[in-house]
Amino acid sequence: MSSIAARMRSLSTLIGWSTLLFIAFATLAPIGDRPHIGAMSADMERFAAFLLLAGALAFAYPRRPWVVLIAVVALVIGLEVGQTFEPSRHGQPHDAVVKLLGALVGMTLAIIADKLVNRLRRAS
């Protein structure tokens, strides 16, 4: 693997795991502590967060897309259930669907990016 590709994978690993920690805090913290992005709806925030999470992890671990997918599905379910233990929060099936759609788009983009990186590496 070229040094640029290795650095991209390392950066993706850092972004993926950092995003997971941020998502866990934002999802399980009391609603008043939940960070907001001003111009985005809550659904867009959910979608974008899981797009970034799954995309970064899928790019970081290109040989394990099924592991990433299963882990993200388990995370979504676990976080939605976990919200029921915080009085100011509630888990909703709609929220889970939005998160899973974001994750699928992120993984798809990461798989495409990985194929492009591999093709460019082979061409050079």
PDB file of C-alpha atoms in Angstrom:
ATOM      1  CA  MET A   1       0.000   0.000   0.000  1.00  0.00           C
ATOM      2  CA  SER A   2       1.370   3.428  -0.887  1.00  0.00           C
ATOM      3  CA  SER A   3       2.141   5.860   1.888  1.00  0.00           C
ATOM      4  CA  ILE A   4      -0.678   8.180   0.773  1.00  0.00           C
ATOM      5  CA  ALA A   5      -3.193   5.328   0.849  1.00  0.00           C
ATOM      6  CA  ALA A   6      -1.886   4.233   4.258  1.00  0.00           C
ATOM      7  CA  ARG A   7      -2.260   7.771   5.589  1.00  0.00           C
ATOM      8  CA  MET A   8      -5.782   7.983   4.163  1.00  0.00           C
ATOM      9  CA  ARG A   9      -6.702   4.729   5.919  1.00  0.00           C
ATOM     10  CA  SER A  10      -5.150   5.932   9.193  1.00  0.00           C
ATOM     11  CA  LEU A  11      -7.045   9.215   8.963  1.00  0.00           C
ATOM     12  CA  SER A  12     -10.260   7.325   8.175  1.00  0.00           C
ATOM     13  CA  THR A  13      -9.708   5.143  11.232  1.00  0.00           C
ATOM     14  CA  LEU A  14      -9.271   8.202  13.446  1.00  0.00           C
ATOM     15  CA  ILE A  15     -12.307   9.940  11.940  1.00  0.00           C
ATOM     16  CA  GLY A  16     -14.466   6.814  12.222  1.00  0.00           C
ATOM     17  CA  TRP A  17     -13.726   6.064  15.870  1.00  0.00           C
ATOM     18  CA  SER A  18     -13.898   9.747  16.855  1.00  0.00           C
ATOM     19  CA  THR A  19     -17.257  10.032  15.116  1.00  0.00           C
ATOM     20  CA  LEU A  20     -18.506   6.969  16.981  1.00  0.00           C
ATOM     21  CA  LEU A  21     -17.612   8.571  20.325  1.00  0.00           C
ATOM     22  CA  PHE A  22     -19.255  11.852  19.331  1.00  0.00           C
ATOM     23  CA  ILE A  23     -22.410  10.058  18.160  1.00  0.00           C
ATOM     24  CA  ALA A  24     -22.623   8.061  21.397  1.00  0.00           C
ATOM     25  CA  PHE A  25     -22.383  11.264  23.454  1.00  0.00           C
ATOM     26  CA  ALA A  26     -24.862  13.165  21.275  1.00  0.00           C
ATOM     27  CA  THR A  27     -27.339  10.283  21.330  1.00  0.00           C
ATOM     28  CA  LEU A  28     -27.205   9.327  25.002  1.00  0.00           C
ATOM     29  CA  ALA A  29     -26.681  12.722  26.669  1.00  0.00           C
ATOM     30  CA  PRO A  30     -29.677  14.643  28.038  1.00  0.00           C
ATOM     31  CA  ILE A  31     -31.505  16.434  25.232  1.00  0.00           C
ATOM     32  CA  GLY A  32     -30.314  19.837  26.469  1.00  0.00           C
ATOM     33  CA  ASP A  33     -26.681  18.782  26.000  1.00  0.00           C
ATOM     34  CA  ARG A  34     -27.218  17.470  22.477  1.00  0.00           C
ATOM     35  CA  PRO A  35     -25.128  19.416  19.949  1.00  0.00           C
ATOM     36  CA  HIS A  36     -26.965  20.913  16.973  1.00  0.00           C
ATOM     37  CA  ILE A  37     -25.839  22.065  13.560  1.00  0.00           C
ATOM     38  CA  GLY A  38     -27.901  25.194  13.030  1.00  0.00           C
ATOM     39  CA  ALA A  39     -28.841  24.819   9.369  1.00  0.00           C
ATOM     40  CA  MET A  40     -29.678  21.102   9.515  1.00  0.00           C
ATOM     41  CA  SER A  41     -32.760  19.285  10.711  1.00  0.00           C
ATOM     42  CA  ALA A  42     -32.341  16.528  13.289  1.00  0.00           C
ATOM     43  CA  ASP A  43     -32.869  13.917  10.555  1.00  0.00           C
ATOM     44  CA  MET A  44     -30.166  15.482   8.381  1.00  0.00           C
ATOM     45  CA  GLU A  45     -27.794  15.530  11.372  1.00  0.00           C
ATOM     46  CA  ARG A  46     -28.484  11.841  12.022  1.00  0.00           C
ATOM     47  CA  PHE A  47     -28.047  10.944   8.357  1.00  0.00           C
ATOM     48  CA  ALA A  48     -24.790  12.911   8.037  1.00  0.00           C
ATOM     49  CA  ALA A  49     -23.320  11.547  11.268  1.00  0.00           C
ATOM     50  CA  PHE A  50     -23.876   7.930  10.275  1.00  0.00           C
ATOM     51  CA  LEU A  51     -22.768   8.582   6.698  1.00  0.00           C
ATOM     52  CA  LEU A  52     -19.466   9.865   8.096  1.00  0.00           C
ATOM     53  CA  LEU A  53     -19.176   7.056  10.655  1.00  0.00           C
ATOM     54  CA  ALA A  54     -19.866   4.149   8.308  1.00  0.00           C
ATOM     55  CA  GLY A  55     -18.021   5.733   5.400  1.00  0.00           C
ATOM     56  CA  ALA A  56     -14.880   6.350   7.427  1.00  0.00           C
ATOM     57  CA  LEU A  57     -14.885   2.883   8.990  1.00  0.00           C
ATOM     58  CA  ALA A  58     -15.645   1.141   5.688  1.00  0.00           C
ATOM     59  CA  PHE A  59     -12.732   2.987   4.060  1.00  0.00           C
ATOM     60  CA  ALA A  60     -10.468   2.278   7.037  1.00  0.00           C
ATOM     61  CA  TYR A  61     -11.317  -1.442   7.004  1.00  0.00           C
ATOM     62  CA  PRO A  62     -11.915  -2.245   3.308  1.00  0.00           C
ATOM     63  CA  ARG A  63     -11.611  -6.009   3.739  1.00  0.00           C
ATOM     64  CA  ARG A  64     -14.297  -6.102   6.417  1.00  0.00           C
ATOM     65  CA  PRO A  65     -17.387  -4.340   5.028  1.00  0.00           C
ATOM     66  CA  TRP A  66     -19.762  -6.866   6.592  1.00  0.00           C
ATOM     67  CA  VAL A  67     -18.172  -6.404  10.009  1.00  0.00           C
ATOM     68  CA  VAL A  68     -18.550  -2.629   9.669  1.00  0.00           C
ATOM     69  CA  LEU A  69     -22.169  -2.993   8.530  1.00  0.00           C
ATOM     70  CA  ILE A  70     -23.102  -5.365  11.370  1.00  0.00           C
ATOM     71  CA  ALA A  71     -21.331  -3.160  13.920  1.00  0.00           C
ATOM     72  CA  VAL A  72     -23.136  -0.038  12.698  1.00  0.00           C
ATOM     73  CA  VAL A  73     -26.529  -1.789  12.726  1.00  0.00           C
ATOM     74  CA  ALA A  74     -25.835  -3.001  16.281  1.00  0.00           C
ATOM     75  CA  LEU A  75     -24.749   0.518  17.265  1.00  0.00           C
ATOM     76  CA  VAL A  76     -27.927   2.072  15.864  1.00  0.00           C
ATOM     77  CA  ILE A  77     -30.139  -0.419  17.699  1.00  0.00           C
ATOM     78  CA  GLY A  78     -28.099  -0.146  20.893  1.00  0.00           C
ATOM     79  CA  LEU A  79     -28.211   3.649  20.900  1.00  0.00           C
ATOM     80  CA  GLU A  80     -31.946   3.776  20.239  1.00  0.00           C
ATOM     81  CA  VAL A  81     -32.541   1.322  23.102  1.00  0.00           C
ATOM     82  CA  GLY A  82     -30.046   3.216  25.269  1.00  0.00           C
ATOM     83  CA  GLN A  83     -32.046   6.400  24.845  1.00  0.00           C
ATOM     84  CA  THR A  84     -34.911   4.829  26.776  1.00  0.00           C
ATOM     85  CA  PHE A  85     -32.746   5.007  29.920  1.00  0.00           C
ATOM     86  CA  GLU A  86     -32.357   8.805  29.674  1.00  0.00           C
ATOM     87  CA  PRO A  87     -35.596  10.505  30.821  1.00  0.00           C
ATOM     88  CA  SER A  88     -35.283  13.399  28.358  1.00  0.00           C
ATOM     89  CA  ARG A  89     -34.694  11.109  25.349  1.00  0.00           C
ATOM     90  CA  HIS A  90     -36.672   8.497  23.440  1.00  0.00           C
ATOM     91  CA  GLY A  91     -35.662   5.936  20.862  1.00  0.00           C
ATOM     92  CA  GLN A  92     -37.700   5.988  17.671  1.00  0.00           C
ATOM     93  CA  PRO A  93     -37.821   3.513  14.774  1.00  0.00           C
ATOM     94  CA  HIS A  94     -37.857   6.493  12.372  1.00  0.00           C
ATOM     95  CA  ASP A  95     -34.549   7.739  13.805  1.00  0.00           C
ATOM     96  CA  ALA A  96     -33.012   4.284  13.385  1.00  0.00           C
ATOM     97  CA  VAL A  97     -34.081   4.132   9.732  1.00  0.00           C
ATOM     98  CA  VAL A  98     -32.566   7.565   8.997  1.00  0.00           C
ATOM     99  CA  LYS A  99     -29.303   6.530  10.682  1.00  0.00           C
ATOM    100  CA  LEU A 100     -29.166   3.239   8.776  1.00  0.00           C
ATOM    101  CA  LEU A 101     -29.811   4.978   5.451  1.00  0.00           C
ATOM    102  CA  GLY A 102     -26.958   7.383   6.173  1.00  0.00           C
ATOM    103  CA  ALA A 103     -24.711   4.450   7.043  1.00  0.00           C
ATOM    104  CA  LEU A 104     -25.565   2.620   3.813  1.00  0.00           C
ATOM    105  CA  VAL A 105     -24.827   5.705   1.712  1.00  0.00           C
ATOM    106  CA  GLY A 106     -21.556   6.254   3.588  1.00  0.00           C
ATOM    107  CA  MET A 107     -20.472   2.657   3.121  1.00  0.00           C
ATOM    108  CA  THR A 108     -21.360   2.747  -0.573  1.00  0.00           C
ATOM    109  CA  LEU A 109     -19.318   5.914  -1.105  1.00  0.00           C
ATOM    110  CA  ALA A 110     -16.391   4.421   0.832  1.00  0.00           C
ATOM    111  CA  ILE A 111     -16.422   1.233  -1.231  1.00  0.00           C
ATOM    112  CA  ILE A 112     -16.441   3.302  -4.437  1.00  0.00           C
ATOM    113  CA  ALA A 113     -13.589   5.480  -3.101  1.00  0.00           C
ATOM    114  CA  ASP A 114     -11.597   2.371  -2.167  1.00  0.00           C
ATOM    115  CA  LYS A 115     -12.001   0.956  -5.667  1.00  0.00           C
ATOM    116  CA  LEU A 116     -10.863   4.268  -7.172  1.00  0.00           C
ATOM    117  CA  VAL A 117      -7.811   4.423  -4.889  1.00  0.00           C
ATOM    118  CA  ASN A 118      -6.894   0.851  -5.848  1.00  0.00           C
ATOM    119  CA  ARG A 119      -7.364   1.572  -9.553  1.00  0.00           C
ATOM    120  CA  LEU A 120      -5.208   4.720  -9.355  1.00  0.00           C
ATOM    121  CA  ARG A 121      -2.540   2.876  -7.393  1.00  0.00           C
ATOM    122  CA  ARG A 122      -2.393   0.094  -9.985  1.00  0.00           C
ATOM    123  CA  ALA A 123      -2.244   2.613 -12.847  1.00  0.00           C
ATOM    124  CA  SER A 124       0.774   4.418 -11.419  1.00  0.00           C
TER     125      SER A 124
END
